XYZ file of C-alpha atoms in Angstrom:
762
model
C -15.100 21.358 1.858
C -13.062 24.150 0.256
C -13.826 26.480 3.200
C -11.904 24.407 5.752
C -8.598 25.853 6.852
C -5.413 23.847 6.856
C -3.351 23.113 9.943
C -0.016 24.556 8.802
C -0.889 28.154 9.676
C -1.017 31.391 7.712
C 1.933 31.696 5.364
C 2.288 35.475 5.853
C 2.526 34.971 9.623
C 5.228 32.351 9.070
C 7.196 34.739 6.868
C 6.933 37.440 9.553
C 8.180 34.961 12.170
C 11.173 34.146 9.963
C 12.007 37.837 9.498
C 11.805 38.454 13.241
C 13.704 35.256 14.047
C 10.969 34.031 16.397
C 11.062 30.402 15.204
C 14.000 28.333 13.983
C 12.005 25.829 11.893
C 10.142 28.313 9.705
C 12.112 27.463 6.565
C 11.028 23.835 6.813
C 7.402 24.898 7.348
C 7.503 27.192 4.338
C 8.951 24.615 1.930
C 5.688 22.741 1.373
C 2.847 24.909 2.669
C -0.829 24.455 1.834
C -0.945 27.790 -0.012
C 1.821 26.554 -2.342
C 0.596 22.975 -2.633
C -2.730 24.301 -3.873
C -0.876 26.298 -6.546
C 1.152 23.384 -7.929
C 1.242 23.525 -11.708
C 3.027 21.638 -14.476
C 6.081 23.757 -15.236
C 8.134 21.497 -17.498
C 8.262 18.064 -19.099
C 11.747 16.569 -19.298
C 12.206 14.618 -22.517
C 15.041 12.163 -23.001
C 13.780 8.629 -22.329
C 12.258 6.213 -24.837
C 10.197 4.161 -22.404
C 8.310 4.235 -19.115
C 10.213 6.140 -16.434
C 10.191 3.821 -13.416
C 12.486 5.692 -11.028
C 13.381 9.295 -10.191
C 15.541 10.581 -7.325
C 17.215 13.854 -6.294
C 20.786 14.176 -5.108
C 21.325 15.353 -1.531
C 21.749 19.006 -2.516
C 18.841 19.057 -4.939
C 20.996 20.219 -7.848
C 20.591 17.023 -9.898
C 17.815 14.590 -10.729
C 18.450 10.984 -11.789
C 15.965 8.778 -13.665
C 15.775 5.162 -14.844
C 13.570 3.776 -17.581
C 12.364 0.776 -19.555
C 14.821 1.908 -22.235
C 17.591 0.683 -19.831
C 19.106 4.176 -19.729
C 19.992 6.334 -16.746
C 19.533 10.063 -17.321
C 21.030 12.868 -15.227
C 19.182 16.203 -15.284
C 20.137 19.690 -14.106
C 17.665 21.190 -11.624
C 18.575 24.784 -12.396
C 18.390 24.552 -16.192
C 15.912 21.610 -16.414
C 18.196 20.153 -19.101
C 19.604 16.681 -19.730
C 23.274 16.507 -18.718
C 24.142 12.825 -19.215
C 22.477 9.754 -20.640
C 24.058 6.404 -19.761
C 23.555 3.149 -21.631
C 23.657 0.867 -18.613
C 23.902 -2.512 -20.289
C 20.919 -3.841 -18.341
C 18.941 -6.268 -20.483
C 15.510 -5.307 -19.101
C 13.639 -2.476 -17.387
C 15.425 -0.334 -14.798
C 13.260 -0.153 -11.668
C 15.466 1.838 -9.298
C 18.416 4.203 -9.387
C 20.210 6.394 -6.844
C 23.096 8.797 -6.332
C 25.671 7.290 -3.963
C 26.198 9.750 -1.054
C 29.474 11.525 -0.348
C 30.891 10.882 -3.828
C 30.401 14.399 -5.252
C 27.496 12.848 -7.183
C 29.960 10.954 -9.373
C 28.774 7.457 -8.437
C 25.287 6.288 -9.392
C 23.739 2.855 -9.004
C 20.877 1.067 -10.773
C 18.778 -2.074 -10.272
C 16.731 -3.773 -12.971
C 14.508 -6.606 -14.058
C 17.550 -8.624 -15.125
C 18.295 -9.122 -11.381
C 21.495 -7.064 -11.631
C 22.787 -4.083 -9.654
C 25.236 -1.876 -11.589
C 27.518 0.924 -10.413
C 28.687 3.752 -12.704
C 31.236 6.541 -12.317
C 29.991 9.695 -14.046
C 33.486 11.204 -14.111
C 34.206 8.871 -17.029
C 31.731 10.920 -19.067
C 33.718 14.110 -18.553
C 34.274 15.908 -21.830
C 31.925 13.687 -23.797
C 28.801 14.748 -25.654
C 25.304 13.437 -24.998
C 25.658 10.919 -27.817
C 28.785 9.370 -26.264
C 26.993 7.578 -23.471
C 28.634 4.159 -23.299
C 30.718 3.667 -20.163
C 31.835 0.467 -18.510
C 30.192 -0.220 -15.139
C 32.526 0.204 -12.175
C 30.885 -2.840 -10.592
C 28.278 -5.437 -11.530
C 26.479 -7.441 -8.849
C 24.654 -10.494 -10.215
C 23.819 -12.144 -6.911
C 20.023 -11.834 -7.120
C 17.928 -14.376 -9.010
C 14.867 -12.208 -9.637
C 14.009 -8.589 -10.361
C 15.632 -5.877 -8.244
C 12.829 -3.491 -7.279
C 14.406 -1.025 -4.844
C 17.776 0.367 -3.774
C 18.697 2.074 -0.519
C 21.703 4.206 0.414
C 22.875 5.529 3.778
C 23.523 9.218 4.338
C 27.257 9.713 4.761
C 28.211 6.236 3.514
C 29.864 6.192 0.054
C 30.787 2.505 0.138
C 27.599 0.485 0.489
C 24.269 0.124 -1.294
C 21.416 -2.215 -0.391
C 19.151 -3.930 -2.935
C 15.721 -5.499 -2.390
C 14.658 -8.205 -4.831
C 11.678 -10.365 -5.588
C 13.880 -13.387 -4.840
C 13.150 -12.709 -1.157
C 16.549 -11.348 -0.191
C 17.910 -7.929 0.698
C 21.617 -7.793 -0.114
C 24.398 -5.510 1.040
C 26.898 -4.559 -1.687
C 30.185 -3.155 -0.439
C 32.145 -1.489 -3.236
C 35.402 -2.020 -1.326
C 35.120 -5.810 -1.590
C 35.296 -6.139 -5.358
C 33.956 -4.967 -8.687
C 31.835 -7.996 -9.402
C 29.757 -10.549 -7.575
C 29.781 -13.469 -7.797
C 33.498 -13.740 -8.587
C 34.462 -15.415 -11.854
C 33.885 -19.145 -11.718
C 31.502 -18.958 -8.741
C 27.742 -19.279 -8.577
C 25.411 -16.639 -7.202
C 24.669 -18.981 -4.297
C 28.192 -18.422 -2.973
C 27.807 -14.647 -2.587
C 27.873 -13.930 1.135
C 26.091 -10.588 1.022
C 22.543 -11.418 2.173
C 21.661 -9.063 5.005
C 18.017 -10.139 5.179
C 16.794 -13.545 4.005
C 12.993 -13.602 3.741
C 12.619 -16.572 1.420
C 10.604 -18.142 4.231
C 9.265 -14.814 5.449
C 5.805 -14.246 3.947
C 2.702 -14.584 6.134
C -0.786 -15.352 4.816
C -2.294 -13.690 7.876
C -1.280 -12.535 11.318
C -2.170 -15.892 12.859
C -0.113 -17.889 10.360
C 3.618 -18.499 10.741
C 5.863 -17.319 7.896
C 6.130 -20.134 5.342
C 6.524 -18.736 1.835
C 8.936 -16.489 0.005
C 8.403 -12.772 0.501
C 9.006 -11.087 -2.862
C 10.472 -7.766 -1.749
C 9.042 -4.711 -3.506
C 10.411 -1.826 -1.462
C 12.862 -0.872 1.273
C 13.981 2.287 3.035
C 16.664 3.321 5.518
C 15.894 5.823 8.251
C 17.451 9.227 7.599
C 17.966 10.031 11.275
C 18.667 6.471 12.495
C 20.196 4.619 9.537
C 20.460 1.364 11.473
C 16.662 1.071 11.072
C 15.602 -0.762 7.911
C 12.016 -0.928 6.615
C 10.932 -3.513 4.016
C 7.687 -4.456 2.278
C 6.716 -7.035 -0.288
C 4.238 -9.642 -1.399
C 2.177 -9.836 1.796
C 0.313 -7.245 3.847
C 2.982 -6.714 6.527
C 5.768 -4.147 6.486
C 8.712 -5.083 8.693
C 11.120 -2.901 10.636
C 14.605 -4.278 11.388
C 17.565 -3.018 13.363
C 20.610 -3.766 11.204
C 22.776 -3.965 14.318
C 20.728 -6.931 15.553
C 20.687 -8.937 12.317
C 22.844 -12.076 11.928
C 26.095 -11.944 9.907
C 25.886 -11.715 6.125
C 25.037 -15.094 4.597
C 24.849 -16.829 1.229
C 21.791 -18.256 -0.503
C 22.968 -21.853 -0.365
C 20.550 -22.575 2.469
C 17.237 -20.919 3.245
C 17.271 -19.537 6.763
C 14.346 -18.738 9.045
C 13.452 -15.035 8.953
C 15.226 -13.051 11.666
C 13.075 -11.384 14.329
C 12.044 -7.860 13.443
C 11.615 -4.830 15.671
C 8.023 -4.334 14.571
C 5.370 -5.375 12.088
C 3.098 -2.754 10.492
C -0.310 -3.536 9.008
C -3.815 -2.065 9.240
C -5.819 -4.409 11.433
C -8.453 -5.158 8.779
C -5.755 -6.339 6.328
C -3.970 -8.638 8.771
C -6.463 -11.504 8.681
C -7.166 -11.907 4.976
C -5.709 -15.371 4.422
C -4.934 -15.837 0.756
C -5.068 -12.392 -0.786
C -3.556 -10.482 -3.672
C -3.166 -7.373 -1.495
C 0.516 -6.549 -1.092
C 2.797 -3.592 -0.533
C 4.213 -1.588 -3.425
C 6.082 1.056 -1.404
C 7.279 1.726 2.137
C 8.916 4.923 3.387
C 10.119 6.607 6.572
C 8.956 10.123 7.368
C 11.683 12.808 7.296
C 12.088 12.591 11.096
C 11.771 8.771 11.011
C 8.973 8.834 13.599
C 6.357 7.550 11.132
C 6.152 5.123 8.223
C 4.005 5.245 5.108
C 2.674 2.102 3.426
C 1.138 1.915 -0.053
C -0.867 -1.207 -0.929
C -1.751 -2.717 -4.279
C -5.527 -3.142 -4.322
C -5.933 -0.920 -1.278
C -5.105 2.527 0.098
C -2.174 4.402 1.654
C -1.688 4.200 5.432
C 0.320 6.138 8.027
C 1.691 4.502 11.189
C 3.879 5.401 14.149
C 7.311 3.798 14.461
C 6.902 3.922 18.233
C 3.197 3.578 19.089
C 3.881 4.430 22.737
C 4.698 8.027 21.785
C 2.169 8.438 18.951
C -1.509 7.806 18.321
C -1.122 4.377 16.704
C -1.651 1.257 18.744
C -0.401 -2.331 18.694
C -2.754 -5.278 18.378
C -2.676 -9.065 18.486
C -4.781 -11.822 16.924
C -7.252 -11.723 19.792
C -7.888 -8.011 19.288
C -9.156 -8.628 15.760
C -12.059 -10.768 16.989
C -12.787 -8.355 19.851
C -13.512 -5.650 17.313
C -16.518 -7.467 15.841
C -17.703 -9.398 18.901
C -20.322 -7.950 21.225
C -19.390 -7.422 24.855
C -21.698 -5.468 27.203
C -18.789 -3.485 28.694
C -15.772 -2.883 26.509
C -12.386 -3.578 28.008
C -9.996 -4.220 25.179
C -7.976 -2.665 22.429
C -7.894 1.131 22.220
C -8.000 2.186 18.575
C -7.129 5.812 19.282
C -7.219 8.286 22.110
C -10.867 8.933 22.912
C -10.584 11.465 25.722
C -10.217 15.232 25.378
C -7.345 17.330 26.585
C -8.947 20.762 26.541
C -6.527 23.735 26.515
C -3.551 21.372 26.645
C -1.717 23.506 24.099
C -1.995 26.708 26.060
C -4.724 28.214 23.862
C -7.016 30.761 25.432
C -10.490 29.653 26.429
C -11.936 32.019 23.823
C -10.011 30.355 21.002
C -10.993 26.907 22.239
C -14.643 27.934 22.412
C -14.470 29.203 18.832
C -12.983 25.930 17.659
C -15.607 23.919 19.533
C -18.315 25.986 17.849
C -16.679 25.249 14.496
C -16.688 21.542 15.325
C -20.391 21.614 16.167
C -21.142 23.252 12.818
C -19.075 20.632 10.997
C -20.960 17.843 12.772
C -24.252 19.478 11.771
C -23.001 19.600 8.179
C -22.094 15.914 8.349
C -25.568 15.152 9.658
C -27.017 16.805 6.564
C -24.810 14.576 4.420
C -26.299 11.580 6.181
C -29.728 12.806 5.104
C -28.580 13.106 1.492
C -28.389 16.905 1.341
C -24.665 16.802 0.503
C -22.306 14.048 -0.609
C -21.139 11.369 1.825
C -17.568 12.289 0.918
C -17.987 15.892 2.112
C -19.643 14.710 5.306
C -16.783 12.309 6.018
C -14.248 15.089 5.359
C -16.073 17.267 7.897
C -15.939 14.482 10.482
C -12.243 13.901 9.738
C -11.575 17.568 10.455
C -13.343 17.307 13.809
C -11.864 13.987 14.933
C -8.345 14.228 13.493
C -7.920 17.993 13.492
C -9.528 18.804 16.871
C -9.930 15.441 18.582
C -7.768 16.578 21.507
C -10.091 19.541 22.170
C -13.628 18.225 21.864
C -15.457 16.547 24.722
C -16.756 12.966 24.814
C -20.307 13.860 23.789
C -19.219 15.623 20.584
C -16.738 12.867 19.838
C -19.401 10.190 20.309
C -21.818 11.964 17.991
C -19.181 12.565 15.332
C -17.936 8.967 15.430
C -21.448 7.594 14.940
C -22.177 9.974 12.053
C -18.905 9.157 10.320
C -19.525 5.429 10.739
C -22.972 5.777 9.154
C -21.545 7.855 6.276
C -18.801 5.305 5.635
C -21.389 2.531 5.440
C -23.403 4.672 3.043
C -20.431 5.543 0.794
C -19.149 1.928 0.499
C -15.675 2.665 -0.834
C -13.056 -0.069 -0.504
C -12.967 -1.220 3.139
C -15.017 1.741 4.376
C -16.923 -0.859 6.374
C -13.839 -1.607 8.469
C -13.286 2.072 9.185
C -16.939 2.259 10.287
C -16.413 -0.679 12.650
C -13.423 1.105 14.172
C -15.532 4.214 14.734
C -18.314 2.170 16.328
C -15.804 0.533 18.636
C -14.381 3.911 19.669
C -17.913 5.222 20.226
C -18.721 2.281 22.474
C -15.547 2.938 24.435
C -17.075 6.303 25.274
C -20.586 4.935 25.872
C -21.089 1.176 25.643
C -24.881 1.742 25.512
C -24.829 4.004 22.465
C -27.826 2.983 20.352
C -26.395 4.534 17.174
C -23.096 2.704 17.582
C -24.858 -0.629 18.141
C -27.083 -0.158 15.083
C -24.166 0.890 12.851
C -22.131 -2.084 14.011
C -25.040 -4.425 13.320
C -25.500 -2.980 9.834
C -21.795 -3.247 9.042
C -21.617 -6.887 10.084
C -24.965 -7.847 8.555
C -25.180 -5.948 5.270
C -21.553 -5.678 4.197
C -19.555 -8.440 5.898
C -22.168 -11.185 6.037
C -21.455 -11.940 9.711
C -25.073 -12.547 10.606
C -24.686 -14.067 14.049
C -22.387 -11.306 15.264
C -24.756 -8.728 13.765
C -27.651 -10.302 15.640
C -25.819 -9.882 18.947
C -25.491 -6.142 18.380
C -29.085 -5.898 17.151
C -30.351 -7.669 20.275
C -28.346 -5.229 22.404
C -29.943 -2.315 20.551
C -33.387 -3.894 21.014
C -32.771 -4.045 24.769
C -32.106 -0.306 24.763
C -35.068 0.542 22.491
C -37.616 -2.311 22.722
C -40.340 -0.349 20.915
C -38.214 1.095 18.114
C -39.631 -0.202 14.796
C -36.284 0.149 12.987
C -34.535 -1.996 15.551
C -37.292 -4.621 15.549
C -37.218 -4.843 11.748
C -33.436 -5.248 11.716
C -33.589 -8.052 14.281
C -36.259 -9.922 12.298
C -34.371 -9.538 9.022
C -31.203 -10.953 10.525
C -33.117 -13.847 12.110
C -34.737 -14.711 8.794
C -31.402 -14.658 6.968
C -29.757 -16.884 9.543
C -32.684 -19.330 9.341
C -32.497 -19.389 5.532
C -28.755 -20.015 5.619
C -29.189 -22.886 8.078
C -31.911 -24.409 5.920
C -29.713 -24.203 2.830
C -26.848 -25.765 4.734
C -29.040 -28.657 5.877
C -30.361 -29.114 2.364
C -26.813 -29.341 0.990
C -25.724 -31.723 3.755
C -28.646 -34.047 2.986
C -27.738 -34.198 -0.703
C -30.623 -32.065 -1.833
C -28.611 -29.429 -3.583
C -29.048 -29.162 -7.301
C -25.403 -28.755 -8.175
C -24.567 -27.970 -11.746
C -22.779 -30.744 -13.666
C -19.094 -30.117 -14.039
C -19.245 -30.255 -17.801
C -21.990 -27.614 -17.881
C -19.903 -24.917 -16.256
C -18.250 -22.564 -18.714
C -15.569 -20.409 -17.149
C -12.780 -18.369 -18.601
C -9.269 -19.211 -17.505
C -8.997 -15.874 -15.775
C -12.230 -16.685 -13.902
C -10.424 -19.766 -12.647
C -7.184 -17.962 -11.869
C -8.901 -15.097 -10.084
C -11.936 -14.537 -7.938
C -13.879 -11.302 -8.077
C -13.424 -8.747 -5.337
C -16.698 -6.988 -6.114
C -17.898 -8.109 -2.710
C -14.429 -8.315 -1.261
C -15.346 -7.130 2.211
C -17.731 -10.014 2.653
C -15.681 -12.664 0.910
C -12.386 -11.880 2.541
C -13.713 -11.627 6.061
C -15.706 -14.811 5.981
C -14.390 -18.128 7.261
C -11.768 -19.801 5.121
C -12.522 -23.263 3.850
C -10.571 -26.336 4.844
C -9.467 -26.696 1.245
C -8.073 -23.192 1.200
C -6.051 -23.737 4.349
C -4.910 -27.233 3.469
C -1.357 -28.130 2.559
C -2.413 -30.219 -0.452
C -1.693 -29.334 -4.054
C -4.449 -27.554 -5.899
C -5.770 -28.914 -9.189
C -7.659 -27.006 -11.844
C -9.158 -28.660 -14.900
C -9.854 -26.505 -17.904
C -11.410 -27.161 -21.287
C -10.059 -24.915 -23.995
C -10.054 -24.335 -27.698
C -7.664 -22.083 -29.536
C -6.577 -21.286 -33.041
C -3.250 -22.843 -34.077
C -0.585 -21.111 -36.111
C -0.685 -22.400 -39.672
C 2.683 -24.114 -39.489
C 1.693 -26.118 -36.389
C -1.164 -27.999 -37.955
C -4.777 -27.527 -38.898
C -8.014 -29.210 -37.975
C -9.836 -30.658 -40.953
C -13.029 -28.744 -40.189
C -11.630 -25.567 -38.684
C -8.555 -23.771 -37.503
C -9.313 -24.747 -33.916
C -7.575 -27.090 -31.539
C -9.838 -28.694 -28.940
C -8.561 -30.217 -25.758
C -8.255 -29.972 -22.050
C -5.616 -28.669 -19.754
C -4.999 -29.972 -16.275
C -3.165 -27.537 -14.033
C -1.568 -28.931 -10.920
C -0.344 -26.051 -8.786
C 2.468 -26.952 -6.406
C 3.197 -24.481 -3.692
C 6.849 -23.602 -3.500
C 7.367 -25.441 -0.213
C 5.293 -28.539 -1.062
C 8.278 -30.713 -1.914
C 9.944 -29.788 1.332
C 6.727 -30.464 3.197
C 6.377 -33.943 1.772
C 10.011 -34.723 2.563
C 9.564 -33.300 6.022
C 6.503 -35.392 6.712
C 8.367 -38.486 5.625
C 11.302 -38.023 7.937
C 9.485 -36.228 10.742
C 11.184 -32.906 10.198
C 9.385 -29.602 9.814
C 8.109 -28.171 6.572
C 10.128 -24.944 6.667
C 12.856 -23.294 8.711
C 10.349 -20.756 9.992
C 7.749 -23.215 11.239
C 8.308 -26.371 13.189
C 6.347 -29.491 13.905
C 4.101 -29.398 16.910
C 5.909 -32.428 18.332
C 9.134 -30.426 18.611
C 8.025 -26.906 19.507
C 5.149 -25.014 21.018
C 2.446 -23.671 18.670
C 3.286 -20.525 16.761
C 2.571 -17.336 18.692
C 1.959 -14.369 16.375
C 3.709 -11.099 17.061
C 1.979 -7.863 17.976
C 1.485 -5.504 15.029
C 1.351 -1.715 14.820
C -1.977 -0.473 13.472
C -2.775 2.498 11.232
C -3.349 6.011 12.495
C -4.476 7.598 9.207
C -5.769 6.460 5.828
C -5.505 8.276 2.477
C -8.117 7.465 -0.171
C -9.165 8.534 -3.653
C -6.428 7.107 -5.852
C -6.222 3.641 -7.442
C -3.254 1.275 -7.122
C -3.792 -2.024 -8.923
C -1.993 -1.732 -12.271
C 1.683 -1.544 -11.266
C 3.712 -2.724 -8.288
C 6.190 0.175 -8.206
C 3.650 2.837 -7.255
C 5.051 5.167 -4.627
C 3.540 7.087 -1.747
C 5.776 9.878 -0.468
C 6.091 12.483 2.256
C 6.362 15.991 0.813
C 8.794 18.469 2.332
C 11.291 18.385 5.179
C 8.495 18.262 7.749
C 6.480 15.681 5.822
C 3.152 17.370 6.509
C 1.648 16.283 3.184
C 1.313 12.856 1.587
C 1.363 12.193 -2.171
C 0.644 9.103 -4.264
C 0.388 8.190 -7.918
C -2.687 6.535 -9.386
C -3.751 4.237 -12.208
C -5.980 6.948 -13.699
C -3.001 9.101 -14.689
C -3.465 11.499 -11.775
C -1.533 12.059 -8.591
C -3.050 12.985 -5.273
C -1.896 15.103 -2.316
C -3.443 14.820 1.148
C -2.955 16.657 4.422
C -1.126 14.141 6.608
C -2.890 14.996 9.852
C -6.512 14.733 8.707
C -6.325 12.686 5.493
C -8.063 15.547 3.674
C -7.488 15.696 -0.092
C -5.637 18.914 -0.900
C -4.756 18.592 -4.582
C -5.368 16.309 -7.554
C -3.287 16.743 -10.714
C -3.138 15.044 -14.107
C 0.391 13.671 -14.392
C 0.396 10.944 -17.059
C -1.614 9.614 -19.978
C -1.860 6.243 -18.206
C -0.364 5.740 -14.718
C 1.649 7.896 -12.315
C 4.124 5.696 -10.411
C 6.887 7.877 -8.978
C 6.648 11.038 -6.858
C 9.754 12.688 -5.419
C 9.788 16.066 -3.669
C 12.833 18.316 -3.990
C 14.884 18.261 -0.752
C 14.569 22.016 -0.131
C 12.153 23.669 -2.598
C 8.443 23.284 -3.223
C 9.120 21.348 -6.413
C 7.912 17.826 -7.201
C 9.101 15.420 -9.908
C 6.668 12.732 -11.118
C 6.883 9.957 -13.694
C 4.978 6.939 -14.916
C 4.065 5.160 -18.127
C 4.861 8.227 -20.262
C 8.471 8.599 -21.357
C 8.743 12.070 -19.817
C 9.335 13.406 -16.304
C 7.016 16.151 -15.091
C 8.287 19.017 -12.919
C 5.637 20.726 -10.761
C 6.070 24.129 -9.118
C 3.651 26.461 -7.234
C 3.151 28.667 -10.285
C -0.638 28.567 -10.758
C -2.308 31.975 -10.611
C -4.932 30.874 -8.073
C -5.004 28.140 -5.412
C -7.372 25.256 -6.042
C -7.840 21.544 -5.400
C -7.305 20.806 -9.097
C -4.817 21.830 -11.750
C -5.432 25.557 -11.596
C -6.578 25.829 -15.192
C -4.161 23.316 -16.717
C -5.217 20.037 -18.269
C -6.912 18.023 -15.544
C -10.254 17.391 -13.889
C -12.569 20.271 -13.128
C -13.563 20.806 -9.505
C -16.949 19.173 -10.078
C -15.244 16.082 -11.505
C -12.932 15.402 -8.548
C -15.469 13.243 -6.735
C -16.297 11.399 -9.960
C -12.609 10.646 -10.494
C -12.247 9.279 -6.971
C -15.418 7.189 -7.227
C -14.221 5.706 -10.513
C -10.967 4.773 -8.811
C -12.855 3.137 -5.957
C -14.896 1.099 -8.421
C -11.662 -0.126 -9.995
C -10.324 -1.066 -6.569
C -13.506 -2.925 -5.650
C -13.637 -4.721 -8.991
C -10.001 -5.769 -8.904
C -9.699 -9.498 -8.766
C -8.084 -11.482 -6.050
C -5.714 -14.177 -7.176
C -6.272 -17.756 -6.097
C -3.028 -18.948 -7.647
C 0.214 -18.334 -5.761
C 1.415 -14.751 -5.907
C 4.793 -15.939 -7.149
C 3.179 -17.163 -10.394
C 0.707 -14.379 -11.034
C 3.089 -11.499 -10.412
C 5.025 -12.448 -13.550
C 2.057 -12.432 -15.871
C -1.093 -10.587 -16.799
C -3.931 -12.836 -17.981
C -6.266 -11.685 -20.726
C -9.825 -12.988 -20.893
C -10.871 -15.805 -23.184
C -13.102 -14.406 -25.884
C -15.185 -16.493 -28.264
C -13.032 -19.578 -27.881
C -9.698 -17.924 -28.430
C -6.809 -18.334 -26.034
C -4.841 -15.178 -25.421
C -1.251 -15.630 -24.245
C 0.208 -14.430 -20.999
C 1.720 -10.986 -21.255
C 4.326 -9.348 -19.080
C 3.021 -6.898 -16.502
C 4.014 -3.254 -16.577
C 6.187 -3.553 -13.502
């Protein structure tokens, strides 16, 4: 879809407007414009680290760049010369995951957080007059209050005294430099530090319907630039949370776990809010430059955009009941609105001639998408064409065009079958039925989505019956109804056979599984498995037991079998959930199992909060290998979205339509960090390589790829994205608690050998 225009206007017109002084915001529009984004090119690699670069950040003026690495060093780089100015040996004992300039300190104070659970403050003025080799300085402050890895730091514009740290111990702490140079004080334990602003050790939710019960390992946080009292956090479940710092309780210590404080809003795409036990979690959360939107990046999923205030945007809020409405047949829809589905023709003051031209363009794009449905072009291109119509011109087209485009896009999504495309198709079918509840195409697409890809046969049959009522002689509809009936009958027969003891279950001793098969379950059919009913065992509060037969070679000094170098035995794993002990004690004395949930005898049943849904999705990349992968707004207007990927590339999309604008090769393994310069069209990226890449719009021609540099050719872009989607779909969902698995990476058993746990990359 190279011929589609972008929505940020013609750059020469914008320059003319700036010269004539006709618009005051032209400079912001020109910073990151589509014509420059499509010319991004690798200008320089900054060398100076000896390990993975896990964090990069600009100072407020854009004159300096700071970076943190696995080598436990902080490096300070000059933007103008692209040279290394300072290299600080921080004294951290493990990987640095986050680092920042402290505002309003003339860029003299910098702060770092690392895997050793420490936050360290440094004064760069102490390096004055030293050479690059003289990089040992004593920290100005050391905060050792956290008990697990510190994954993200936040600073407030205009505040030189405070930094906030988010940790996997479930707490977000507020460090005030005016209160002391160390924490905890000498002779005290970390439990006595009264600096916890947000205690989420009982904050994680398995699903929207479940009360918070488990520890939320925080992965990311952000403060609003325009309203710094707003705090956004994300971690080891699917829900991002927005808090107003003015409404939070006083700072507390960790001596007692407290119930999570109420938040202003939850954010989560509707299809991810009801997954039960799932390995899907957030790796990054961010406010838009104007703080009106938030961006969420998920491990094992995609990147999503949402409105902070749904009442003024195009997002909507939903509850538990709305989730079931989406897949349940009702003759006349009267429920959740997924997006605006009515036109506002000429609402922007455009002339009727211009509107007519755009409507004609939309009709041609819909025709193109129809050809994709017939196999004449790729499903991806057809979906991009529909995105342009619905997201780029949805306020201009009438209900008939919108209905047709929604049905075509739903069918293309079901045909493409990328990760959770089926849920996007269901949303489109729902919107189509809001326009016309008797739409045959919408009913058939909904039936196919529920039947073929989610395994919800009874719900699919309801939609198929409705379609049959509209077209009683249609052979396709009749065949679909019969197929669903036969599958339901077969499933019932199998269920009865199992109930009556007729199943031929395999003996326990005959099953041969690898340990990682036991620890994980495949997500190859994740849409079906995760949306099906959860078993009683899965939802129970009992401990889980796994029994495993193993054999492994022993080191020579530990002993040797007479016949071989192999130790035979069995391993019984008894997995205790973190709150099991408290639950047993609570049951004994009649108290509740956690501060966040109470016994039914004492309080009313838990009532889930409303959640803000997505308004745009960005696909093509892969995020499963690291849990520090960022998704960022580019430019002061934030009109473009960028994310790193596990294939060594980084992706840029148009925010409004979700259209892929640029794909660049940024690392030999994984791109994790993406930070746009505050004023120029310059982007810094980093990842597993020990270098930082600086990208500028210096390519000779605009393109969707690297403009002639090392990277995928245009014809390979779709292949790269499809490979990423296969990795996402084949990622494996953990059945052990997230708190255990996040520390380790399990290697497969091979030919009777036991491979040890290895640390993850992040």
